[in-house]
mmCIF file of C-alpha atoms and ligand atoms in Angstrom:
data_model
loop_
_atom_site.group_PDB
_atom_site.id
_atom_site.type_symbol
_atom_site.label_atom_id
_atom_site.label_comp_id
_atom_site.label_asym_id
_atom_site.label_seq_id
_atom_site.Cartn_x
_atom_site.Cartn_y
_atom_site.Cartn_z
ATOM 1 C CA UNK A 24 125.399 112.682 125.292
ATOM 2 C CA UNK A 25 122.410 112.558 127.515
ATOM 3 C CA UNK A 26 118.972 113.569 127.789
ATOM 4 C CA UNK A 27 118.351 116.434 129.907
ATOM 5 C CA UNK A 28 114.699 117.575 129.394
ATOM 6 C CA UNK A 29 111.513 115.628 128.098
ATOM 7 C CA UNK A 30 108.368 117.329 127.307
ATOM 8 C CA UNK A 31 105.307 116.316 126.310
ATOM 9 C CA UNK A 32 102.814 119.042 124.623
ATOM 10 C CA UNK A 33 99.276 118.007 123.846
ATOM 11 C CA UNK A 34 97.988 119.515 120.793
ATOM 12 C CA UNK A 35 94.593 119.670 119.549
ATOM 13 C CA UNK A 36 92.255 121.619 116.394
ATOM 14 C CA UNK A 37 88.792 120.899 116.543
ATOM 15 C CA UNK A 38 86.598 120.918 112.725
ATOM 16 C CA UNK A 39 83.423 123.567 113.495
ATOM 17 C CA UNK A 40 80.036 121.895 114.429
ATOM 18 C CA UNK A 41 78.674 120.261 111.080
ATOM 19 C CA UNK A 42 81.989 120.153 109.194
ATOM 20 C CA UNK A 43 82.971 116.474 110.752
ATOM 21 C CA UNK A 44 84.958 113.906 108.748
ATOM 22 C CA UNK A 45 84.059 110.485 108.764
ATOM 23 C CA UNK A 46 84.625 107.083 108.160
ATOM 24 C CA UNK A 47 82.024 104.032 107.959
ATOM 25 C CA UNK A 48 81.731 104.351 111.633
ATOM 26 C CA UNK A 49 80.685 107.680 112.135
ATOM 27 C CA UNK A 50 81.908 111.519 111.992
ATOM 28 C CA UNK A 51 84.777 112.994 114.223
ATOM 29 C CA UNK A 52 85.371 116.746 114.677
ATOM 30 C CA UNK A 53 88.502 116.053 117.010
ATOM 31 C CA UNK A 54 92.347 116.132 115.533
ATOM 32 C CA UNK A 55 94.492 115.915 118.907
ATOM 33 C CA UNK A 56 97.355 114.508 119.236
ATOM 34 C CA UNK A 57 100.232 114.639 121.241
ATOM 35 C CA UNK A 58 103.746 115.666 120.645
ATOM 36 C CA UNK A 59 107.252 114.982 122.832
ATOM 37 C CA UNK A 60 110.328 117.107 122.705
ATOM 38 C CA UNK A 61 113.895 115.825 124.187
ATOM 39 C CA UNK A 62 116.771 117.925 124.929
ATOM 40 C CA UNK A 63 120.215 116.802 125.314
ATOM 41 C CA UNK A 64 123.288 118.113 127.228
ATOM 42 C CA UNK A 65 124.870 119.580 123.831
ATOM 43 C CA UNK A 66 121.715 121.015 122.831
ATOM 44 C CA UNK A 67 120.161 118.786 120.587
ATOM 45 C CA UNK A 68 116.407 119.159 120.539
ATOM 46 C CA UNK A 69 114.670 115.651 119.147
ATOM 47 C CA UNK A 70 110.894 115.359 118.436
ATOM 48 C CA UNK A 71 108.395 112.470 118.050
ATOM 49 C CA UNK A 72 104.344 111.978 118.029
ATOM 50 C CA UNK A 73 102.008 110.035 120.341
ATOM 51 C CA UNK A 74 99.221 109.370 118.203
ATOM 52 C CA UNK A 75 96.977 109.805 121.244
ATOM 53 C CA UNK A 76 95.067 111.918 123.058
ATOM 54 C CA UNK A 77 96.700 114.934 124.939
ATOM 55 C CA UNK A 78 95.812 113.992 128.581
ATOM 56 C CA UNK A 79 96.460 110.431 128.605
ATOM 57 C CA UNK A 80 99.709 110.445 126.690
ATOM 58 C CA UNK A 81 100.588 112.970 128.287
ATOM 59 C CA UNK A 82 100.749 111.088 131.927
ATOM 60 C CA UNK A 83 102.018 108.489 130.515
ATOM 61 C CA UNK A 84 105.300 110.384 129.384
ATOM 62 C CA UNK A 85 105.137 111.792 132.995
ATOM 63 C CA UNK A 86 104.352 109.090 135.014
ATOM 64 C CA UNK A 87 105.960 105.936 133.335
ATOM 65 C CA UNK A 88 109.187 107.139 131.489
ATOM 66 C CA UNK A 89 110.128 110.717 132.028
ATOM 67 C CA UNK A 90 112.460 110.163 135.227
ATOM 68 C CA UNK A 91 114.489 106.952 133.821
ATOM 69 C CA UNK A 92 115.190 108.975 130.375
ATOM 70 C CA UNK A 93 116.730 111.959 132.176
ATOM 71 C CA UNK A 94 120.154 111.069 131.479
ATOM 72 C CA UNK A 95 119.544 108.654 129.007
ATOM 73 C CA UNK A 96 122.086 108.524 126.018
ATOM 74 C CA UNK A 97 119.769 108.498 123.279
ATOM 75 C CA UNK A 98 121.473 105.863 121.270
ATOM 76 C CA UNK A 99 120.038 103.274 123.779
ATOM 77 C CA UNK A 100 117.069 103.558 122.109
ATOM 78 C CA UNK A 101 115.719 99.967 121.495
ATOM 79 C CA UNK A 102 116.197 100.118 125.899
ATOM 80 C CA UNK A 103 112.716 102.170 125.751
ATOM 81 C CA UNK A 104 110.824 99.042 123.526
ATOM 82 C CA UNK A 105 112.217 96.618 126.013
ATOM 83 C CA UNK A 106 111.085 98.081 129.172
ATOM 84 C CA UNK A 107 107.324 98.882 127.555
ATOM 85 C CA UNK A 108 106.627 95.384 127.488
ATOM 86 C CA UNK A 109 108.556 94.815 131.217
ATOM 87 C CA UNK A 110 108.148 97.707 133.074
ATOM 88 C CA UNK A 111 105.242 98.560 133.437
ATOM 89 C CA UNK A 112 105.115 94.741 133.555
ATOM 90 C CA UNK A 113 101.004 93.930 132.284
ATOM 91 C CA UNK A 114 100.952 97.270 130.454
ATOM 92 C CA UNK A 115 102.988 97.030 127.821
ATOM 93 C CA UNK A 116 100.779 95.835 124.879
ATOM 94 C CA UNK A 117 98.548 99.107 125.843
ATOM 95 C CA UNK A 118 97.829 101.762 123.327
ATOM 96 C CA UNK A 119 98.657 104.322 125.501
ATOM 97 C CA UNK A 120 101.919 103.155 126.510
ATOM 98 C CA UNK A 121 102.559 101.849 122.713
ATOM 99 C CA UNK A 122 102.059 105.611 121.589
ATOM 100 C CA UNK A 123 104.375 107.046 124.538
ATOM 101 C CA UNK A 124 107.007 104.647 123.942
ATOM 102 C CA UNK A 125 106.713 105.811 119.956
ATOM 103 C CA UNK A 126 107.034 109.558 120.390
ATOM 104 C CA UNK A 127 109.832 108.794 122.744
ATOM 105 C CA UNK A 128 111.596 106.455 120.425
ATOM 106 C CA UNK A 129 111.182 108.806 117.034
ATOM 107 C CA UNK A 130 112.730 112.078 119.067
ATOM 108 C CA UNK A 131 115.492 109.511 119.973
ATOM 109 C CA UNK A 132 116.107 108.578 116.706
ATOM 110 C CA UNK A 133 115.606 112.401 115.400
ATOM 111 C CA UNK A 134 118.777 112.900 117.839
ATOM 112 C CA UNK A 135 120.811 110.284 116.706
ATOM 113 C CA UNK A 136 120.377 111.394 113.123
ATOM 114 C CA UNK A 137 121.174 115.286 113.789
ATOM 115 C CA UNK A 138 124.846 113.599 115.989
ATOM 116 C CA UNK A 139 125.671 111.462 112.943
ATOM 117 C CA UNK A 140 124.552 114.131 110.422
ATOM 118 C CA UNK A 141 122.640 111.794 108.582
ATOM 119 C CA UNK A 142 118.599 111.298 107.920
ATOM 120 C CA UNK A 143 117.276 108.918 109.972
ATOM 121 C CA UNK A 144 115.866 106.359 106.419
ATOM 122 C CA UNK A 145 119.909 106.070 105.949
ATOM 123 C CA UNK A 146 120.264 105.246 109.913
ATOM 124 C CA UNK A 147 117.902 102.253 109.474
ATOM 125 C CA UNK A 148 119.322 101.108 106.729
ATOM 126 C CA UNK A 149 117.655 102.330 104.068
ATOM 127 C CA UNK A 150 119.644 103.419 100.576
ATOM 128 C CA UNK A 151 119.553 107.134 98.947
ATOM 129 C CA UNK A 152 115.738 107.778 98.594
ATOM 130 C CA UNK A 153 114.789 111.427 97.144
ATOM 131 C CA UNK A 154 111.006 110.725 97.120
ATOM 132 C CA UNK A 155 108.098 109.207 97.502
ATOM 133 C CA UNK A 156 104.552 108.362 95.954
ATOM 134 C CA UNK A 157 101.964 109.972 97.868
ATOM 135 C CA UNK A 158 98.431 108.475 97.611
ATOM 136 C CA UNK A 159 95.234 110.863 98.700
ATOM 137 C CA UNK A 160 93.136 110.143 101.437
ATOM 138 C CA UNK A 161 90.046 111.271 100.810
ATOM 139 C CA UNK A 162 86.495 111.167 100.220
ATOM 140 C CA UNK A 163 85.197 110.753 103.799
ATOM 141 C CA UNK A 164 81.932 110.541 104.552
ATOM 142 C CA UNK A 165 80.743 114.017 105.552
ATOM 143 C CA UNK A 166 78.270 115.693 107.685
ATOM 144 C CA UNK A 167 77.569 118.320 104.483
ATOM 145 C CA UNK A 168 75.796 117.003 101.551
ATOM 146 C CA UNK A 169 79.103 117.763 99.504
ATOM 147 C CA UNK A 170 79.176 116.012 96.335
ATOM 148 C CA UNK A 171 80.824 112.766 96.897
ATOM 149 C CA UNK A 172 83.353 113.609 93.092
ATOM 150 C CA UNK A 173 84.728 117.071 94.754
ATOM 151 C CA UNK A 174 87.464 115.689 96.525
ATOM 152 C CA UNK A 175 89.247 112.975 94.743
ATOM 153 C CA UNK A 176 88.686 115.700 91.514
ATOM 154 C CA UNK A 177 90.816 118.057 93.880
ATOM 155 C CA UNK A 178 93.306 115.577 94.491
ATOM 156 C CA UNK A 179 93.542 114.770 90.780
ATOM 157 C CA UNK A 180 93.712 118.446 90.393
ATOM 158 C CA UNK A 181 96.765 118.428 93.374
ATOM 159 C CA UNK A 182 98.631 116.090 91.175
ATOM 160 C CA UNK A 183 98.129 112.963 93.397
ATOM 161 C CA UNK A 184 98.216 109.596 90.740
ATOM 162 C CA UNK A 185 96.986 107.680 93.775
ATOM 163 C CA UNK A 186 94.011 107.832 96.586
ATOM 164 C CA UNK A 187 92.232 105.665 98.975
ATOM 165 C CA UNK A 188 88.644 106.484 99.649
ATOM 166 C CA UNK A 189 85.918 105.591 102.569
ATOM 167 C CA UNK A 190 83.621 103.407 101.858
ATOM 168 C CA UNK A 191 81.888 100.271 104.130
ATOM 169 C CA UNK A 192 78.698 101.955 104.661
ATOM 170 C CA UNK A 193 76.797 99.724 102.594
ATOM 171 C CA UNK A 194 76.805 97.689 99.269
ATOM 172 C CA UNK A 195 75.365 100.143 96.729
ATOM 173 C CA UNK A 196 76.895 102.907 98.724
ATOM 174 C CA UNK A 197 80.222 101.221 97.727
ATOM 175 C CA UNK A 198 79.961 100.856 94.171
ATOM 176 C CA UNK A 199 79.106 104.206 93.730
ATOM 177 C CA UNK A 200 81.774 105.678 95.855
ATOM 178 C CA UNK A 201 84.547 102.903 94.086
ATOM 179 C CA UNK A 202 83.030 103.497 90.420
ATOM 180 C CA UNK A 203 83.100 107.452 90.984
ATOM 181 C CA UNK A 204 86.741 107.242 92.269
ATOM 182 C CA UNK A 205 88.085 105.152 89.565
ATOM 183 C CA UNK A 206 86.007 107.500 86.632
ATOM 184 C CA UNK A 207 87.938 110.170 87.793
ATOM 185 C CA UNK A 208 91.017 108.793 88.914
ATOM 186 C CA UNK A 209 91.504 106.816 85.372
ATOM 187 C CA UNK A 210 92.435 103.340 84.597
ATOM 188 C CA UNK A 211 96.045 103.247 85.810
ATOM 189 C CA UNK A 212 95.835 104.881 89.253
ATOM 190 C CA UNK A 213 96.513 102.593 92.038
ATOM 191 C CA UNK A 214 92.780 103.314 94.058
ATOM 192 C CA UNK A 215 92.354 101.710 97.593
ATOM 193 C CA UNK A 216 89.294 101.508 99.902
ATOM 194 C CA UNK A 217 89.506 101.900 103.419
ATOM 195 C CA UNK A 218 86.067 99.757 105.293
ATOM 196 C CA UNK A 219 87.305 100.787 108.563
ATOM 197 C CA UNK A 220 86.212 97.911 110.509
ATOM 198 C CA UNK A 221 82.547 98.611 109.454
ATOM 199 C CA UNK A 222 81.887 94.602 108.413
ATOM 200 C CA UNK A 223 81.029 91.523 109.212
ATOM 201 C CA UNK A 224 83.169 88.881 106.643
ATOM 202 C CA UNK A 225 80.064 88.102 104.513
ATOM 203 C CA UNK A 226 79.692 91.699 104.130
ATOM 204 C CA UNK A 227 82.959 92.684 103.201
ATOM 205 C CA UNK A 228 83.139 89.457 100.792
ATOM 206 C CA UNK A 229 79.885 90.684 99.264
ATOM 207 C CA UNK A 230 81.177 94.170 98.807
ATOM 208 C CA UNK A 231 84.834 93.200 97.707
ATOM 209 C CA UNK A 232 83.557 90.789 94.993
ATOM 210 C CA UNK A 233 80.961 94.140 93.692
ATOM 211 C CA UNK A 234 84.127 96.385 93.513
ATOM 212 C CA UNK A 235 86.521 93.740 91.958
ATOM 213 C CA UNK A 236 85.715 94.728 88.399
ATOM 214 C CA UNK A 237 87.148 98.403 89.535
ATOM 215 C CA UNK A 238 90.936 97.396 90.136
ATOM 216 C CA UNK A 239 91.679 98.322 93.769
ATOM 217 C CA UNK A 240 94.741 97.902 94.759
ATOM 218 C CA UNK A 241 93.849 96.938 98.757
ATOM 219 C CA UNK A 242 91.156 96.616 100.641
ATOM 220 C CA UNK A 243 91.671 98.242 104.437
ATOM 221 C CA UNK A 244 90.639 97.224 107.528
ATOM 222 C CA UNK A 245 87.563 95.152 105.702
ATOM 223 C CA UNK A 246 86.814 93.660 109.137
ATOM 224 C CA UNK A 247 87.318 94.998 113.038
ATOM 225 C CA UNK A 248 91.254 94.792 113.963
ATOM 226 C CA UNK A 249 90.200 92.506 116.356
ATOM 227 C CA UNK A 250 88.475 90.167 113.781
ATOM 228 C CA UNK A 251 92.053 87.843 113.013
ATOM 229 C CA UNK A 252 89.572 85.032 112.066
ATOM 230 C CA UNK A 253 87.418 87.091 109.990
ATOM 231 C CA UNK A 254 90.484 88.392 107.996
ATOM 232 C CA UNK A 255 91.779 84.416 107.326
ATOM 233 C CA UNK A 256 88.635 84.097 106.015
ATOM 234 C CA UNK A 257 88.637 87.018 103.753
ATOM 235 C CA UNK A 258 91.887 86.347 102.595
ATOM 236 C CA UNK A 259 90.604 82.841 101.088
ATOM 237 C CA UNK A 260 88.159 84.277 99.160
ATOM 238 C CA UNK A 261 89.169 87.322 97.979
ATOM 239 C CA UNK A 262 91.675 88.305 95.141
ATOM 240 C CA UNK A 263 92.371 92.136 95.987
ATOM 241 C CA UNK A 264 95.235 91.973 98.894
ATOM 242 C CA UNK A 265 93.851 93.005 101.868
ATOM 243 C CA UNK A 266 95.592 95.608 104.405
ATOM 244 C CA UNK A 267 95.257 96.522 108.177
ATOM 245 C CA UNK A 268 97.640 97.309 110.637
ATOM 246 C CA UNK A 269 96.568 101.145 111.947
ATOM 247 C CA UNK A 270 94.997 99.593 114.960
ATOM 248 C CA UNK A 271 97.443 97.306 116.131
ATOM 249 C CA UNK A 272 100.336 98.327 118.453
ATOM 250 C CA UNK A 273 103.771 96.390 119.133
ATOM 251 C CA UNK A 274 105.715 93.738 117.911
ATOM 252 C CA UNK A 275 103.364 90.924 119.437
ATOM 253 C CA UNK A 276 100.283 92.317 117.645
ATOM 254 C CA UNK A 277 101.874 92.456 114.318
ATOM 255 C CA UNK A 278 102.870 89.463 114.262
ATOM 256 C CA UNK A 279 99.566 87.907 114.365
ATOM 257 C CA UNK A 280 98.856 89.763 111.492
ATOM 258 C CA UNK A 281 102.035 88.655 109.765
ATOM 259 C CA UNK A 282 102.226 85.026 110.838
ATOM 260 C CA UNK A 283 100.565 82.781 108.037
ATOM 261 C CA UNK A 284 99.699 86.060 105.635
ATOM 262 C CA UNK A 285 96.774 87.044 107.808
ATOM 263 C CA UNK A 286 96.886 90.015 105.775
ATOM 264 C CA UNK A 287 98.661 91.199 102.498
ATOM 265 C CA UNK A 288 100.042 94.586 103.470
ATOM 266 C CA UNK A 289 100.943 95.791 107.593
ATOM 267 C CA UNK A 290 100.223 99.300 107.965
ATOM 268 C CA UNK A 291 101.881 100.411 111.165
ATOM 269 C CA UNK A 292 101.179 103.641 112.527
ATOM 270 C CA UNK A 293 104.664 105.416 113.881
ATOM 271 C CA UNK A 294 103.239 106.946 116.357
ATOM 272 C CA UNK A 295 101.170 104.097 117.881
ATOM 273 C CA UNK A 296 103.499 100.873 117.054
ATOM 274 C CA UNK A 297 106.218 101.321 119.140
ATOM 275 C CA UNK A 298 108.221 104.159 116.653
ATOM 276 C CA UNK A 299 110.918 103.528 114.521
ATOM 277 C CA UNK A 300 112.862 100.536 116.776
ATOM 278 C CA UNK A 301 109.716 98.678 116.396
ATOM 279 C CA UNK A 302 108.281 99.439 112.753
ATOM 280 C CA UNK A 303 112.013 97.839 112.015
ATOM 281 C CA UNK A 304 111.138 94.707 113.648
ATOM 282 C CA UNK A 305 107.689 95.246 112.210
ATOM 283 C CA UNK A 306 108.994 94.861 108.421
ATOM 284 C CA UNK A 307 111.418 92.263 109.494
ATOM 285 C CA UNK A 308 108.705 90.204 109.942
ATOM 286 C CA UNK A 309 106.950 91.121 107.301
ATOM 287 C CA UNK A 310 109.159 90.169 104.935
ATOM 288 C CA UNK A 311 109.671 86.936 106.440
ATOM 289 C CA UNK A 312 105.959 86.263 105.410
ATOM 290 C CA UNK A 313 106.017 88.168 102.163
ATOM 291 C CA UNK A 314 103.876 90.186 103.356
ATOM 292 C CA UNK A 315 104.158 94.403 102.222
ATOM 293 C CA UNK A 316 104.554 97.471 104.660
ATOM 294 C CA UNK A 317 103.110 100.525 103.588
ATOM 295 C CA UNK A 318 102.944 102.854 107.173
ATOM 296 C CA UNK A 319 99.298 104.426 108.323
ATOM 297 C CA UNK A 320 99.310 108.241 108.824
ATOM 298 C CA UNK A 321 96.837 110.013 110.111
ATOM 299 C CA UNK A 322 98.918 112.475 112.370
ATOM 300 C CA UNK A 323 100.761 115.563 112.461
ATOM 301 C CA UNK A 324 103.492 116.875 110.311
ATOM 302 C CA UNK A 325 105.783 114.969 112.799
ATOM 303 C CA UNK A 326 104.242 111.590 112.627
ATOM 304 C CA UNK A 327 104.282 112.154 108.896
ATOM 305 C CA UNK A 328 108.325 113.169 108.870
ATOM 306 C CA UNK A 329 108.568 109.721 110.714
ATOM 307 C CA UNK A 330 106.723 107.908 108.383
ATOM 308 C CA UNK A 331 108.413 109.629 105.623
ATOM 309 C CA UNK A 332 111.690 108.672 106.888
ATOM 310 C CA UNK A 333 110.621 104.697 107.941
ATOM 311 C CA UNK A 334 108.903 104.409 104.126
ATOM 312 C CA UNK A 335 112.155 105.477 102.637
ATOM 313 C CA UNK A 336 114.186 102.834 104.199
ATOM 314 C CA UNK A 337 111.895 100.182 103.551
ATOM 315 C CA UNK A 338 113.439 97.193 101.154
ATOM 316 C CA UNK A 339 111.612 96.600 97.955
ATOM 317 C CA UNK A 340 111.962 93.026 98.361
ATOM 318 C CA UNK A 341 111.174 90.872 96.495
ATOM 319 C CA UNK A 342 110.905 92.955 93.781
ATOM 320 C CA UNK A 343 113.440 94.313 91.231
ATOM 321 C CA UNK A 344 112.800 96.466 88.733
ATOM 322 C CA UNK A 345 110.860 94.411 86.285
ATOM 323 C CA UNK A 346 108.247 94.568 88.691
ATOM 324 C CA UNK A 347 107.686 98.005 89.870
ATOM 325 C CA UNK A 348 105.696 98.945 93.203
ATOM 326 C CA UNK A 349 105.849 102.388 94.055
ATOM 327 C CA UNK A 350 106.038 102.676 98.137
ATOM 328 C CA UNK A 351 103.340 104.446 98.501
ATOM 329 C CA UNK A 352 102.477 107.231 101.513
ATOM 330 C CA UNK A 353 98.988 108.051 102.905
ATOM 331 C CA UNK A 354 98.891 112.211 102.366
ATOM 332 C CA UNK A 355 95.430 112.353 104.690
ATOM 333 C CA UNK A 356 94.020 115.615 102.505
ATOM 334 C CA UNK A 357 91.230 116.425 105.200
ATOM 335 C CA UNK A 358 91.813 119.424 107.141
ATOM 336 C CA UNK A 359 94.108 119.426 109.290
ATOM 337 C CA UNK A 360 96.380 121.945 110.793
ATOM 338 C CA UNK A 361 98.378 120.059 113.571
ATOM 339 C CA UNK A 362 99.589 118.761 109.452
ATOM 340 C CA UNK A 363 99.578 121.342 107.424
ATOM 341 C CA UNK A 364 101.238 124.447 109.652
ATOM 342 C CA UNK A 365 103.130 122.514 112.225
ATOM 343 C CA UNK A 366 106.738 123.026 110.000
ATOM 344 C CA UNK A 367 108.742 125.353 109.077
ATOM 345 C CA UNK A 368 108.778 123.781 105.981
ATOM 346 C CA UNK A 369 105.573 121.663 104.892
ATOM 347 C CA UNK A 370 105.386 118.404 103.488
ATOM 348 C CA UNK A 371 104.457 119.186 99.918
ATOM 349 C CA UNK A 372 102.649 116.483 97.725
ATOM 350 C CA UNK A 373 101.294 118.762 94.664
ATOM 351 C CA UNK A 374 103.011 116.854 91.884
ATOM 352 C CA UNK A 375 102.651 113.269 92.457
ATOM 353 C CA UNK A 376 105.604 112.880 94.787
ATOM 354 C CA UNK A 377 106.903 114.143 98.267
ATOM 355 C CA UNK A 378 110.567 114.815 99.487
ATOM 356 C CA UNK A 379 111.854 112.495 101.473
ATOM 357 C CA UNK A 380 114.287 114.929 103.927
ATOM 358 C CA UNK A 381 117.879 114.856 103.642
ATOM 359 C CA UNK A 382 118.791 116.630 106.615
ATOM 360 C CA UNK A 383 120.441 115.214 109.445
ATOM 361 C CA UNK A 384 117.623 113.344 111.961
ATOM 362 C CA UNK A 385 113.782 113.109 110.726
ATOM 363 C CA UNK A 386 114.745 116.901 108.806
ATOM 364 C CA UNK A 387 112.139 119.188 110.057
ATOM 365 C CA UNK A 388 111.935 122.140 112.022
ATOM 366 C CA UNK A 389 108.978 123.106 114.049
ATOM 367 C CA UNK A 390 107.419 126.223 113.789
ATOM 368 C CA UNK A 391 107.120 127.048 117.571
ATOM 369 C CA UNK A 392 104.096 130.037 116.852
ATOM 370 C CA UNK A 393 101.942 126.951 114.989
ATOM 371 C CA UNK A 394 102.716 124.860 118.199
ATOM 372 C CA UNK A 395 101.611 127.452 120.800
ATOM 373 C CA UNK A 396 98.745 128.283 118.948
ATOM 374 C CA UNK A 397 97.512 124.276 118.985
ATOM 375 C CA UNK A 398 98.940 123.230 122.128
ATOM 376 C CA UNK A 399 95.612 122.651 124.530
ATOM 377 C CA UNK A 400 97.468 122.468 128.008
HETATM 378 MG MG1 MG B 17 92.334 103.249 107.632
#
């Protein structure tokens, strides 16, 4: 088997003027992303996400990998990690690349699973797993003066027993966002906060220590990715485990957030942190430390299929069942098309729980009149 075509289709859905979602940092209207399709000599059709925007992953596909992966057997996958970090020698760390190098490895792996006839969680090791625990992400900071209760009540309303909500934009802002969540939410829901970055560490201590009498179960990104010190310091001081992880691409990066706890849970991104080759390697480590892996989506329906498929093969170690820990999978519940209308058959969370695919490869079939209507090339 070999590859014989290798697309890459930029997709993008923009939120009307005023209607921007936001984070600590600010508002975005923009939900582009960036999707590869392989095609091999007996037909096979693979897909995978670059979590990155249309024109630069794009050339990247083009430029950097598309010639050496035409006749490519896809089962070489872990080839396409290895030459990111050596060829393009002094590139390899990059975003960019990181993202190419992920779309190309998940529609490699979608492949291998649809030769085998087996989902791609059972590929990587992973036992039987029917479904998971989706958590809501929601209440972003928005450019309408919507209350801040409407969306984690809709979520409640959805079925979801779990959320993570924005917050960072300021101590009393904080409490109010954390105490609303949690009213509504109840007592047993696992509720995390997401700071995006938006801190410096006496900040985000001051902040963590006012929401501690709320239960959360992480705190995200309480400092800037870049901050390693900062999060040491945090994780002295605080007693809610702290999680980051959707910023940081490749093995190398990870590490330093794995080496010594520098953080409680990794939250790798499949379509930024090399794919599913590397988010392997990614909770090797992690366990190694002790340290959890719960995967960062913020994509399309395909990104989400891979990070369905990489949650359910995760170990539970060290727990047994005396101490459960659901494995819990962001469901972003802002709008987004390129998520919501992208498959033939939708990722459905209403319940409290989503399907893990059982079909051979990541399990999903595109609908190709959603993609040409979001494609932006
Ligand atoms: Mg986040």
């Amino acid at each position: 088997m070999e590859i014989t075509d290798v697309q890459a289709i930029p997709l993008a859905h923009s939120l009307p003027d005023g209607q921007g979602l936001g984070d600590a940092r600010g508002f975005g209207t923009d939900r582009g992303t960036t999707l590869v399709r392989l095609e091999t000599d007996d037909g096979a059709v693979g897909w995978g996400e670059a979590f990155a925007p249309g024109p630069m992953a794009t050339a990247t596909v083009e430029t950097m990998f598309a010639d050496d992966l035409i006749g490519m057997d896809p089962f070489e996958v872990e080839s396409l990690a290895e030459r990111s970090y050596t060829d393009p020698y002094h590139f390899g760390g990059d975003v960019v690349v990181q993202s190419a190098v992920s779309a190309l490895d998940v529609a490699c792996w979608d492949i291998i699973g649809q030769h085998v006839g087996r989902p791609v969680h059972r590929l990587l090791g992973g036992t039987h797993c029917e479904e998971l625990t989706p958590y809501a992400s929601t209440m972003y900071f928005t450019e309408s003066d919507r209350p801040i209760e409407q969306p984690i009540r809709e979520a409640v309303e959805e079925g979801f027993t779990a959320a993570k909500i924005k917050i960072g934009a300021g101590l009393e802002s904080d409490v109010e966002r954390v105490r609303t969540a949690r009213e509504i939410l109840g007592e047993d829901a696992d509720l995390m906060v997401d700071m995006n970055g938006n801190y410096r560490p006496h900040q985000a201590l001051e902040s963590a220590r006012a929401i501690e009498e709320f239960d959360v179960t992480w705190i995200e990104e309480p400092v800037p990715p870049e901050n390693l010190s900062g999060y040491r310091e945090l994780r002295k001081k605080i007693d809610t485990p702290i999680a980051a992880g959707e910023a940081h691409y490749g093995r190398f990066e990870f590490k330093e957030l794995i080496d010594d706890r520098t953080v409680d849970i990794v939250q790798p991104n499949l379509g930024r942190c090399g794919g599913l080759s590397e988010a392997r390697l990614i909770a090797g480590m992690a366990s190694t430390e002790n340290v959890a892996v719960r995967p960062h989506i913020w994509n399309s329906a395909v990104g989400l299929a891979a990070a369905v498929q990489f949650a359910a093969s995760l170990s539970s170690y060290p727990h047994t069942r005396n101490v459960p820990e659901p494995m819990l999978i962001e469901f972003d519940r802002s709008e987004n098309p390129l998520r919501s209308d992208l498959l033939e058959s939708p990722f459905d969370p209403s319940g409290g729980s989503i399907d893990v695919p059982q079909e051979p490869g990541l399990g999903i079939e595109i609908d190709q009149d959603a993609l040409e209507r979001y494609r932006s090339d």
